[in-house]
CSV table of C-alpha atoms in Angstrom, one decimal:
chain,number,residue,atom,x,y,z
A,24,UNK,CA,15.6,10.0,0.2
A,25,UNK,CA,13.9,8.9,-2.8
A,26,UNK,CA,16.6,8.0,-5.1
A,27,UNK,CA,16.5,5.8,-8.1
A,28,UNK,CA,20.0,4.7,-8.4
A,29,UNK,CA,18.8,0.9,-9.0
A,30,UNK,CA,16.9,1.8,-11.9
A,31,UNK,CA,19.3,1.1,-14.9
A,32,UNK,CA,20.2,3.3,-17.9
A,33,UNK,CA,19.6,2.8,-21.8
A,34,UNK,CA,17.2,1.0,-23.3
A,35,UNK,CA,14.9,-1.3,-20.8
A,36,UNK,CA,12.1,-3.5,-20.8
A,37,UNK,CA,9.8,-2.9,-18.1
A,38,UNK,CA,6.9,-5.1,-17.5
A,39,UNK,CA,6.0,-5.4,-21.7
A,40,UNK,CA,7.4,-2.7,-22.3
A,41,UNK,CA,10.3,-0.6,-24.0
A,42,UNK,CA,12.0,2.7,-22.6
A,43,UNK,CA,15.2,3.8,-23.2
A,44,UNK,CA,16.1,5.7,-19.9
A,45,UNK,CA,18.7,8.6,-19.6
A,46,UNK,CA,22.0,8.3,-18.1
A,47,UNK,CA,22.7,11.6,-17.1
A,48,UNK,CA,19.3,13.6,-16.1
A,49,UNK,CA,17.3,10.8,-14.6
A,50,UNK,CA,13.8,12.3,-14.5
A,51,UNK,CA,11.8,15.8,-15.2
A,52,UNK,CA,10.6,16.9,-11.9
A,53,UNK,CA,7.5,19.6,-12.0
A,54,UNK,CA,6.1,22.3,-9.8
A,55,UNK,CA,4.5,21.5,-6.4
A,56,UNK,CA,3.6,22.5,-3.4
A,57,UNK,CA,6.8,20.9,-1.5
A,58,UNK,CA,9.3,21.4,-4.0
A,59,UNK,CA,11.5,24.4,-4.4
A,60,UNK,CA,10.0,27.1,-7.0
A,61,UNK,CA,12.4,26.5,-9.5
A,62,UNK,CA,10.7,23.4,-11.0
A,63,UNK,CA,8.9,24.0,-13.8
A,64,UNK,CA,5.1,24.6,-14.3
A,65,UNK,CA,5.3,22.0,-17.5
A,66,UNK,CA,7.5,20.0,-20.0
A,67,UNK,CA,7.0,19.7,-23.8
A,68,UNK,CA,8.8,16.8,-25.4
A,69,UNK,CA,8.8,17.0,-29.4
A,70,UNK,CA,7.2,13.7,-31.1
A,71,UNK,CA,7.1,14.3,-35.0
A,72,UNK,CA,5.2,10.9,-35.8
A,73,UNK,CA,2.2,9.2,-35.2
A,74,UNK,CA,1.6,7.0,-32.5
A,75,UNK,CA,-0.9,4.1,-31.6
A,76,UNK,CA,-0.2,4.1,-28.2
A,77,UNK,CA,2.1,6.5,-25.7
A,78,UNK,CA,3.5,5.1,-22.6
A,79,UNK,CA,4.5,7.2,-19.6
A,80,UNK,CA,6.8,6.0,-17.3
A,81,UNK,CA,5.7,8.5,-14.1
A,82,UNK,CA,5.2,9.1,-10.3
A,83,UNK,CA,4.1,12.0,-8.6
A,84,UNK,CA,6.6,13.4,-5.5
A,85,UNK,CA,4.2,12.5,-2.8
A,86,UNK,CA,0.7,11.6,-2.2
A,87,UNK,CA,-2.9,13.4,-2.1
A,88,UNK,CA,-6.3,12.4,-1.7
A,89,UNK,CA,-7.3,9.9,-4.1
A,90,UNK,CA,-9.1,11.3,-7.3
A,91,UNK,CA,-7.3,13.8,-7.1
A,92,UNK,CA,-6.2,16.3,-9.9
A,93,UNK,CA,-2.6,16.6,-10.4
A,94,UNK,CA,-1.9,17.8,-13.4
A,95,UNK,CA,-2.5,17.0,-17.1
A,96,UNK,CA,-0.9,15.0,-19.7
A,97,UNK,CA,-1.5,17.5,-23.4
A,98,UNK,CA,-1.4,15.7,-26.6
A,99,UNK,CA,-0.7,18.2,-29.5
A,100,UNK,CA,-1.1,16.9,-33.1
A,101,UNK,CA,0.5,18.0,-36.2
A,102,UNK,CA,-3.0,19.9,-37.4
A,103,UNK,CA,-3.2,22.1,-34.5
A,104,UNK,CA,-5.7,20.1,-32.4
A,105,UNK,CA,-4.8,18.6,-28.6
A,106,UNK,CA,-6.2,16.1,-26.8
A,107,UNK,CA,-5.8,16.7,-23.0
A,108,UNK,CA,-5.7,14.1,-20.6
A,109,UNK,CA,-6.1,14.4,-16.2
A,110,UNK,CA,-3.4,13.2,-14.3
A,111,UNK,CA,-5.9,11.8,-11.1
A,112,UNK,CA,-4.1,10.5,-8.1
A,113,UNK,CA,-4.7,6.9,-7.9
A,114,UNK,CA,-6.1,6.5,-11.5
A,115,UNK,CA,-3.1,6.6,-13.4
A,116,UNK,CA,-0.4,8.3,-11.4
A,117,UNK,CA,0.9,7.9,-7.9
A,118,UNK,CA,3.6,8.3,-5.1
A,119,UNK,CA,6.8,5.7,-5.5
A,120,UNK,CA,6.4,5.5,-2.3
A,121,UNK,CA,2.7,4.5,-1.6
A,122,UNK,CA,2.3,0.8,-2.1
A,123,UNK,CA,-1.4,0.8,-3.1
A,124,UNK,CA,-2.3,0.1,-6.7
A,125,UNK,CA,-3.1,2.7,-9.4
A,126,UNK,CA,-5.8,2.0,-11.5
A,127,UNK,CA,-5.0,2.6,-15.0
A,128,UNK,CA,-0.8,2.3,-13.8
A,129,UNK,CA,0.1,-0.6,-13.0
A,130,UNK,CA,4.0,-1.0,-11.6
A,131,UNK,CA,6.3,-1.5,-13.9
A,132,UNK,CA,9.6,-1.3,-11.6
A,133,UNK,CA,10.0,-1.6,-8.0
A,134,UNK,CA,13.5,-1.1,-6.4
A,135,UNK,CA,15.0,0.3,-3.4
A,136,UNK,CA,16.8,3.6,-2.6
A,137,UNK,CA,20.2,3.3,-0.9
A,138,UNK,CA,18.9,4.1,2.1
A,139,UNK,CA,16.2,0.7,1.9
A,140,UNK,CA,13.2,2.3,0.7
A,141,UNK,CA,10.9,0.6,-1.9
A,142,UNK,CA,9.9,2.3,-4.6
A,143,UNK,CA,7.6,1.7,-7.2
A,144,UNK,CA,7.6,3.3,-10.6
A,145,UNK,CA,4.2,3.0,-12.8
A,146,UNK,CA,3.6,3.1,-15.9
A,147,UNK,CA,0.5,4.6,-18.0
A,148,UNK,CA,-0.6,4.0,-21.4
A,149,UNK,CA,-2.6,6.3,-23.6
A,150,UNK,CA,-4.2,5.1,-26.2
A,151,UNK,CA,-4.3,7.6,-29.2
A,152,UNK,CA,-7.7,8.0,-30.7
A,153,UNK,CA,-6.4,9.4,-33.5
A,154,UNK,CA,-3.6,7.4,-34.4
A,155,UNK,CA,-3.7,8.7,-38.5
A,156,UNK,CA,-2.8,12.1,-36.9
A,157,UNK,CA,1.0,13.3,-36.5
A,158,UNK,CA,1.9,14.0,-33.1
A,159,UNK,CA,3.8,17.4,-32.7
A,160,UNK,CA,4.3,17.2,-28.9
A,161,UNK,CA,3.3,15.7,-25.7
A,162,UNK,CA,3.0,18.5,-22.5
A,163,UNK,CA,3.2,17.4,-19.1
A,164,UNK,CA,1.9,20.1,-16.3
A,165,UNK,CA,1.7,20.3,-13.0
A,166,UNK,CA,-1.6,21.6,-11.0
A,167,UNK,CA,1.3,22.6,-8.0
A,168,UNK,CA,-0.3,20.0,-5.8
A,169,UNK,CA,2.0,18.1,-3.2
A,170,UNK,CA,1.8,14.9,-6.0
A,171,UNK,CA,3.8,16.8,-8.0
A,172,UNK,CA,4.0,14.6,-11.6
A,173,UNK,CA,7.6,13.1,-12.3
A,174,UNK,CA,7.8,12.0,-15.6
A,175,UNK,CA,11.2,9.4,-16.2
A,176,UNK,CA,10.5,8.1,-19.7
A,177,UNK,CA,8.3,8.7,-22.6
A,178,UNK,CA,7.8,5.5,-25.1
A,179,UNK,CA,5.6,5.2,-27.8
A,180,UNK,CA,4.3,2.4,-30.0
A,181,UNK,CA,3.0,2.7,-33.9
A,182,UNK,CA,-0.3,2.7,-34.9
A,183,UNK,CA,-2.1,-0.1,-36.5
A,184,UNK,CA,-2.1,-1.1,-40.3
């Protein structure tokens, strides 16, 4: 059981940075292959402001080969263009359960379920090469792969004077 009942609500500071996590729906859960079909294929959070930085508070439901594609991070700006990113197991997402580091996501919480497991939730940073550009909305898909991208928490930080 992969619970994350030891992670704590509102606004917390994990590792250097700040997320303000839901109390009620705890995490968006996508499509894949061992998941029931009623998970969606992808999530589009509204942004409305430029950005710097965008931080990504994620797992994936379970593991696959590393290098792996699971799924894609979407940036959309304000003028229409996007900037898509690859969700690659191992590079910057992975299992809560697998212990072994992530490249570009390093673990930002680790906890146990109430039945003793260890988690580990990472985080990923996306640095915004276009940081003068409005962001209209960030997509998260899923490729339906077994690592099936779980996204808990979406931060952000402002660009650079």
């Amino acid at each position: 059981q992969h619970d994350l009942s030891a992670l704590q609500s509102g606004t917390q500071r994990l590792g250097p940075l700040l997320f303000d996590l839901p109390r009620s729906a705890r995490a968006v859960l996508l499509r894949g292959a061992l998941l029931p079909a009623r998970c969606p294929d992808a999530v589009r959070a509204p942004i409305g402001r430029r950005a710097g930085q965008l931080h990504f508070l994620m797992t994936s439901g379970w593991e696959v080969a590393e290098g792996k594609r699971v799924g894609q991070i979407v940036v959309r700006y304000a003028d229409g263009t996007r900037l898509p990113v690859d969700l690659v197991y191992g590079g910057n997402i992975r299992a809560a359960h697998d212990p072994r580091p992530a490249v570009y996501a390093p673990v930002l919480w680790d906890g146990r379920t109430a039945g003793g497991e260890t988690l580990r939730l990472r985080g990923y940073t996306l640095r915004n090469p276009f940081p003068g550009k409005g962001i209209a909305a960030i997509e998260l898909t899923s490729d339906g792969t077994e690592a099936a991208p779980v996204l808990l928490a979406l931060s952000g930080t402002a660009p650079s004077r």
